[in-house]
Amino acid sequence: MIPNPQNVFESLQNDVAAKLLDTSPFNTIKAPDGAPFNVLTEDEGDIQFEFDTMIAQLGLCIVVHSPTGKIEQPDLPGPLITKLGFDVWVSEAPVFNRNSLGTQVRLVKAMTIVLGTLHGFQPSAIQSPVYADGFDTHRERTYVNDEDKVGTLVVSRICHFIAPQVAAEITT
């Protein structure tokens, strides 16, 4: 979570992360050290390190990305954002996650939970419901060091969400 959010975009990320953290099975997953599962937010700091750690320890990671917006009437004061979109990446290292040390929550199951939980959810930051708008797939191999020739496959589903009824004013 982003400590002391300073704008609607950071608050939205926190609202979404909090909603997912309060959802089963994410609210029951524990890291090897007993710490609760965490949903990362893009603007909270060095999330690459945190992402790599969660993939290595649990085999599953969720990241709420910073929103993007549309200003459809630039002649109005504000400017006024009328459509907002954001992505939630659900990532899994399947070989690790599906063994006894992983979360046992498979990628597509986690993705459907994210989509179902957030579809119609109304974050307090924007006072408007968000809706699922589709998803994509991303695959990459991560390597522990230069000698690592095999690497670890990390597969992600990028869940797209929109908030088509937003009227967020950009202020300084």
PDB file of C-alpha atoms in Angstrom:
ATOM      1  CA  MET A   1       0.000   0.000   0.000  1.00  0.00           C
ATOM      2  CA  ILE A   2       1.059   3.551  -0.640  1.00  0.00           C
ATOM      3  CA  PRO A   3       1.696   5.309   2.678  1.00  0.00           C
ATOM      4  CA  ASN A   4      -0.043   8.681   2.927  1.00  0.00           C
ATOM      5  CA  PRO A   5      -1.561   8.802  -0.570  1.00  0.00           C
ATOM      6  CA  GLN A   6      -1.403  12.311  -1.984  1.00  0.00           C
ATOM      7  CA  ASN A   7      -3.881  12.112  -4.855  1.00  0.00           C
ATOM      8  CA  VAL A   8      -6.872  10.227  -6.214  1.00  0.00           C
ATOM      9  CA  PHE A   9      -4.645   7.918  -8.278  1.00  0.00           C
ATOM     10  CA  GLU A  10      -2.674   6.680  -5.264  1.00  0.00           C
ATOM     11  CA  SER A  11      -5.857   6.402  -3.181  1.00  0.00           C
ATOM     12  CA  LEU A  12      -7.490   4.324  -5.921  1.00  0.00           C
ATOM     13  CA  GLN A  13      -4.553   1.894  -5.933  1.00  0.00           C
ATOM     14  CA  ASN A  14      -4.837   1.533  -2.154  1.00  0.00           C
ATOM     15  CA  ASP A  15      -8.616   1.001  -2.304  1.00  0.00           C
ATOM     16  CA  VAL A  16      -8.227  -1.756  -4.899  1.00  0.00           C
ATOM     17  CA  ALA A  17      -5.350  -3.432  -3.029  1.00  0.00           C
ATOM     18  CA  ALA A  18      -7.312  -3.336   0.250  1.00  0.00           C
ATOM     19  CA  LYS A  19     -10.369  -4.889  -1.420  1.00  0.00           C
ATOM     20  CA  LEU A  20      -8.260  -7.746  -2.814  1.00  0.00           C
ATOM     21  CA  LEU A  21      -6.456  -8.263   0.511  1.00  0.00           C
ATOM     22  CA  ASP A  22      -9.843  -8.693   2.178  1.00  0.00           C
ATOM     23  CA  THR A  23     -10.860 -11.401  -0.316  1.00  0.00           C
ATOM     24  CA  SER A  24     -10.491 -15.162   0.068  1.00  0.00           C
ATOM     25  CA  PRO A  25      -8.113 -16.891  -0.555  1.00  0.00           C
ATOM     26  CA  PHE A  26      -5.708 -13.936  -0.576  1.00  0.00           C
ATOM     27  CA  ASN A  27      -6.610 -13.068   3.019  1.00  0.00           C
ATOM     28  CA  THR A  28      -5.513 -16.538   4.179  1.00  0.00           C
ATOM     29  CA  ILE A  29      -2.171 -16.900   2.362  1.00  0.00           C
ATOM     30  CA  LYS A  30       0.928 -16.614   4.531  1.00  0.00           C
ATOM     31  CA  ALA A  31       4.592 -16.150   3.561  1.00  0.00           C
ATOM     32  CA  PRO A  32       7.137 -18.653   4.934  1.00  0.00           C
ATOM     33  CA  ASP A  33       7.937 -16.206   7.764  1.00  0.00           C
ATOM     34  CA  GLY A  34       4.239 -16.021   8.706  1.00  0.00           C
ATOM     35  CA  ALA A  35       3.656 -12.574   7.197  1.00  0.00           C
ATOM     36  CA  PRO A  36       0.315 -12.152   5.431  1.00  0.00           C
ATOM     37  CA  PHE A  37       0.046 -12.094   1.642  1.00  0.00           C
ATOM     38  CA  ASN A  38       0.440  -8.591   0.245  1.00  0.00           C
ATOM     39  CA  VAL A  39      -1.093  -6.981  -2.833  1.00  0.00           C
ATOM     40  CA  LEU A  40       1.475  -4.550  -4.201  1.00  0.00           C
ATOM     41  CA  THR A  41       0.713  -1.106  -5.602  1.00  0.00           C
ATOM     42  CA  GLU A  42       2.843   0.363  -8.358  1.00  0.00           C
ATOM     43  CA  ASP A  43       3.491   3.711  -6.669  1.00  0.00           C
ATOM     44  CA  GLU A  44       4.564   2.380  -3.263  1.00  0.00           C
ATOM     45  CA  GLY A  45       8.307   2.148  -4.017  1.00  0.00           C
ATOM     46  CA  ASP A  46      10.655  -0.536  -5.334  1.00  0.00           C
ATOM     47  CA  ILE A  47       8.009  -3.041  -6.277  1.00  0.00           C
ATOM     48  CA  GLN A  48      10.379  -4.997  -8.533  1.00  0.00           C
ATOM     49  CA  PHE A  49      12.263  -6.180  -5.445  1.00  0.00           C
ATOM     50  CA  GLU A  50       8.998  -6.956  -3.636  1.00  0.00           C
ATOM     51  CA  PHE A  51       7.601  -8.700  -6.730  1.00  0.00           C
ATOM     52  CA  ASP A  52      10.727 -10.861  -7.089  1.00  0.00           C
ATOM     53  CA  THR A  53      10.589 -11.736  -3.379  1.00  0.00           C
ATOM     54  CA  MET A  54       6.923 -12.760  -3.494  1.00  0.00           C
ATOM     55  CA  ILE A  55       7.449 -14.870  -6.626  1.00  0.00           C
ATOM     56  CA  ALA A  56      10.480 -16.544  -4.995  1.00  0.00           C
ATOM     57  CA  GLN A  57       8.752 -17.160  -1.640  1.00  0.00           C
ATOM     58  CA  LEU A  58       5.145 -17.834  -2.640  1.00  0.00           C
ATOM     59  CA  GLY A  59       5.019 -18.316  -6.412  1.00  0.00           C
ATOM     60  CA  LEU A  60       2.162 -15.799  -6.719  1.00  0.00           C
ATOM     61  CA  CYS A  61       2.028 -12.000  -6.787  1.00  0.00           C
ATOM     62  CA  ILE A  62      -0.632  -9.353  -7.479  1.00  0.00           C
ATOM     63  CA  VAL A  63       0.227  -5.770  -8.442  1.00  0.00           C
ATOM     64  CA  VAL A  64      -2.269  -2.910  -8.799  1.00  0.00           C
ATOM     65  CA  HIS A  65      -0.874  -0.515 -11.393  1.00  0.00           C
ATOM     66  CA  SER A  66      -1.248   3.242 -11.498  1.00  0.00           C
ATOM     67  CA  PRO A  67      -4.345   4.437 -13.369  1.00  0.00           C
ATOM     68  CA  THR A  68      -4.501   6.189 -16.706  1.00  0.00           C
ATOM     69  CA  GLY A  69      -7.217   8.625 -17.697  1.00  0.00           C
ATOM     70  CA  LYS A  70      -9.016  10.439 -20.481  1.00  0.00           C
ATOM     71  CA  ILE A  71      -9.856  14.123 -20.565  1.00  0.00           C
ATOM     72  CA  GLU A  72     -12.675  14.151 -23.093  1.00  0.00           C
ATOM     73  CA  GLN A  73     -13.629  17.800 -22.702  1.00  0.00           C
ATOM     74  CA  PRO A  74     -10.373  19.743 -22.455  1.00  0.00           C
ATOM     75  CA  ASP A  75     -12.208  23.069 -22.660  1.00  0.00           C
ATOM     76  CA  LEU A  76     -13.751  22.576 -19.188  1.00  0.00           C
ATOM     77  CA  PRO A  77     -11.950  23.914 -16.116  1.00  0.00           C
ATOM     78  CA  GLY A  78     -10.028  21.395 -14.114  1.00  0.00           C
ATOM     79  CA  PRO A  79      -8.976  19.585 -16.230  1.00  0.00           C
ATOM     80  CA  LEU A  80     -11.599  16.932 -15.564  1.00  0.00           C
ATOM     81  CA  ILE A  81     -10.833  13.214 -16.011  1.00  0.00           C
ATOM     82  CA  THR A  82     -13.972  11.542 -17.344  1.00  0.00           C
ATOM     83  CA  LYS A  83     -12.720   7.986 -17.912  1.00  0.00           C
ATOM     84  CA  LEU A  84     -10.200   6.151 -15.800  1.00  0.00           C
ATOM     85  CA  GLY A  85      -8.496   2.816 -16.416  1.00  0.00           C
ATOM     86  CA  PHE A  86      -6.053   0.667 -14.490  1.00  0.00           C
ATOM     87  CA  ASP A  87      -4.503  -2.785 -14.677  1.00  0.00           C
ATOM     88  CA  VAL A  88      -4.045  -5.469 -12.066  1.00  0.00           C
ATOM     89  CA  TRP A  89      -1.258  -7.936 -12.867  1.00  0.00           C
ATOM     90  CA  VAL A  90      -1.668 -11.424 -11.437  1.00  0.00           C
ATOM     91  CA  SER A  91       1.612 -13.332 -11.794  1.00  0.00           C
ATOM     92  CA  GLU A  92       2.573 -16.921 -11.064  1.00  0.00           C
ATOM     93  CA  ALA A  93       5.727 -19.005 -11.168  1.00  0.00           C
ATOM     94  CA  PRO A  94       3.745 -22.199 -11.876  1.00  0.00           C
ATOM     95  CA  VAL A  95       6.440 -24.774 -11.148  1.00  0.00           C
ATOM     96  CA  PHE A  96       7.025 -23.336  -7.670  1.00  0.00           C
ATOM     97  CA  ASN A  97       3.485 -22.134  -6.859  1.00  0.00           C
ATOM     98  CA  ARG A  98       1.892 -25.490  -7.541  1.00  0.00           C
ATOM     99  CA  ASN A  99       4.211 -27.494  -5.296  1.00  0.00           C
ATOM    100  CA  SER A 100       3.844 -27.908  -1.542  1.00  0.00           C
ATOM    101  CA  LEU A 101       5.699 -24.656  -0.724  1.00  0.00           C
ATOM    102  CA  GLY A 102       3.567 -22.462  -3.044  1.00  0.00           C
ATOM    103  CA  THR A 103       0.155 -20.932  -2.466  1.00  0.00           C
ATOM    104  CA  GLN A 104      -1.669 -23.622  -4.496  1.00  0.00           C
ATOM    105  CA  VAL A 105      -3.795 -20.804  -5.976  1.00  0.00           C
ATOM    106  CA  ARG A 106      -3.290 -21.169  -9.718  1.00  0.00           C
ATOM    107  CA  LEU A 107      -2.954 -18.203 -12.032  1.00  0.00           C
ATOM    108  CA  VAL A 108      -6.317 -18.432 -13.789  1.00  0.00           C
ATOM    109  CA  LYS A 109      -8.127 -19.042 -10.476  1.00  0.00           C
ATOM    110  CA  ALA A 110      -6.442 -15.969  -8.965  1.00  0.00           C
ATOM    111  CA  MET A 111      -7.287 -13.963 -12.109  1.00  0.00           C
ATOM    112  CA  THR A 112     -10.983 -14.903 -11.967  1.00  0.00           C
ATOM    113  CA  ILE A 113     -11.091 -13.939  -8.279  1.00  0.00           C
ATOM    114  CA  VAL A 114      -9.553 -10.544  -9.099  1.00  0.00           C
ATOM    115  CA  LEU A 115     -11.964  -9.972 -12.005  1.00  0.00           C
ATOM    116  CA  GLY A 116     -15.012 -11.053  -9.996  1.00  0.00           C
ATOM    117  CA  THR A 117     -14.059  -9.119  -6.874  1.00  0.00           C
ATOM    118  CA  LEU A 118     -13.394  -5.825  -8.614  1.00  0.00           C
ATOM    119  CA  HIS A 119     -16.148  -5.900 -11.259  1.00  0.00           C
ATOM    120  CA  GLY A 120     -18.756  -3.465  -9.931  1.00  0.00           C
ATOM    121  CA  PHE A 121     -16.625  -2.492  -6.904  1.00  0.00           C
ATOM    122  CA  GLN A 122     -16.930   1.207  -6.016  1.00  0.00           C
ATOM    123  CA  PRO A 123     -13.654   2.503  -4.549  1.00  0.00           C
ATOM    124  CA  SER A 124     -14.149   5.397  -2.147  1.00  0.00           C
ATOM    125  CA  ALA A 125     -11.358   7.331  -3.897  1.00  0.00           C
ATOM    126  CA  ILE A 126     -13.392   7.821  -7.071  1.00  0.00           C
ATOM    127  CA  GLN A 127     -17.003   7.266  -5.904  1.00  0.00           C
ATOM    128  CA  SER A 128     -17.700   5.420  -9.139  1.00  0.00           C
ATOM    129  CA  PRO A 129     -17.893   1.695  -9.915  1.00  0.00           C
ATOM    130  CA  VAL A 130     -15.111  -0.039 -11.805  1.00  0.00           C
ATOM    131  CA  TYR A 131     -15.755  -2.723 -14.390  1.00  0.00           C
ATOM    132  CA  ALA A 132     -13.640  -5.511 -15.855  1.00  0.00           C
ATOM    133  CA  ASP A 133     -12.669  -4.659 -19.438  1.00  0.00           C
ATOM    134  CA  GLY A 134     -10.723  -7.782 -20.454  1.00  0.00           C
ATOM    135  CA  PHE A 135      -7.361  -9.414 -19.829  1.00  0.00           C
ATOM    136  CA  ASP A 136      -4.110 -10.253 -21.606  1.00  0.00           C
ATOM    137  CA  THR A 137      -1.252 -12.710 -21.090  1.00  0.00           C
ATOM    138  CA  HIS A 138       2.425 -11.936 -20.505  1.00  0.00           C
ATOM    139  CA  ARG A 139       5.236 -14.494 -20.105  1.00  0.00           C
ATOM    140  CA  GLU A 140       8.840 -13.990 -19.117  1.00  0.00           C
ATOM    141  CA  ARG A 141      11.744 -15.957 -17.753  1.00  0.00           C
ATOM    142  CA  THR A 142      13.627 -14.582 -14.759  1.00  0.00           C
ATOM    143  CA  TYR A 143      17.186 -15.602 -13.933  1.00  0.00           C
ATOM    144  CA  VAL A 144      18.814 -15.781 -10.509  1.00  0.00           C
ATOM    145  CA  ASN A 145      22.273 -14.884 -11.817  1.00  0.00           C
ATOM    146  CA  ASP A 146      24.425 -14.926 -14.971  1.00  0.00           C
ATOM    147  CA  GLU A 147      25.136 -18.653 -14.578  1.00  0.00           C
ATOM    148  CA  ASP A 148      21.433 -19.535 -14.397  1.00  0.00           C
ATOM    149  CA  LYS A 149      20.710 -21.113 -17.799  1.00  0.00           C
ATOM    150  CA  VAL A 150      17.183 -22.379 -17.079  1.00  0.00           C
ATOM    151  CA  GLY A 151      15.516 -19.524 -15.229  1.00  0.00           C
ATOM    152  CA  THR A 152      12.032 -19.452 -13.783  1.00  0.00           C
ATOM    153  CA  LEU A 153       8.971 -19.027 -15.941  1.00  0.00           C
ATOM    154  CA  VAL A 154       6.645 -16.304 -14.669  1.00  0.00           C
ATOM    155  CA  VAL A 155       3.259 -16.077 -16.361  1.00  0.00           C
ATOM    156  CA  SER A 156       0.990 -13.078 -15.822  1.00  0.00           C
ATOM    157  CA  ARG A 157      -2.582 -12.204 -16.605  1.00  0.00           C
ATOM    158  CA  ILE A 158      -3.070  -8.474 -16.999  1.00  0.00           C
ATOM    159  CA  CYS A 159      -6.616  -7.652 -15.911  1.00  0.00           C
ATOM    160  CA  HIS A 160      -7.927  -4.384 -17.375  1.00  0.00           C
ATOM    161  CA  PHE A 161     -10.487  -2.297 -15.505  1.00  0.00           C
ATOM    162  CA  ILE A 162     -12.312   0.902 -16.389  1.00  0.00           C
ATOM    163  CA  ALA A 163     -14.257   3.470 -14.421  1.00  0.00           C
ATOM    164  CA  PRO A 164     -16.337   5.124 -17.138  1.00  0.00           C
ATOM    165  CA  GLN A 165     -18.262   7.496 -14.873  1.00  0.00           C
ATOM    166  CA  VAL A 166     -15.432   9.305 -13.116  1.00  0.00           C
ATOM    167  CA  ALA A 167     -15.340  13.064 -12.735  1.00  0.00           C
ATOM    168  CA  ALA A 168     -11.998  13.486 -10.984  1.00  0.00           C
ATOM    169  CA  GLU A 169     -10.520  16.945 -11.088  1.00  0.00           C
ATOM    170  CA  ILE A 170      -6.761  17.269 -11.353  1.00  0.00           C
ATOM    171  CA  THR A 171      -5.519  19.736  -8.775  1.00  0.00           C
ATOM    172  CA  THR A 172      -2.007  20.750  -7.854  1.00  0.00           C
TER     173      THR A 172
END
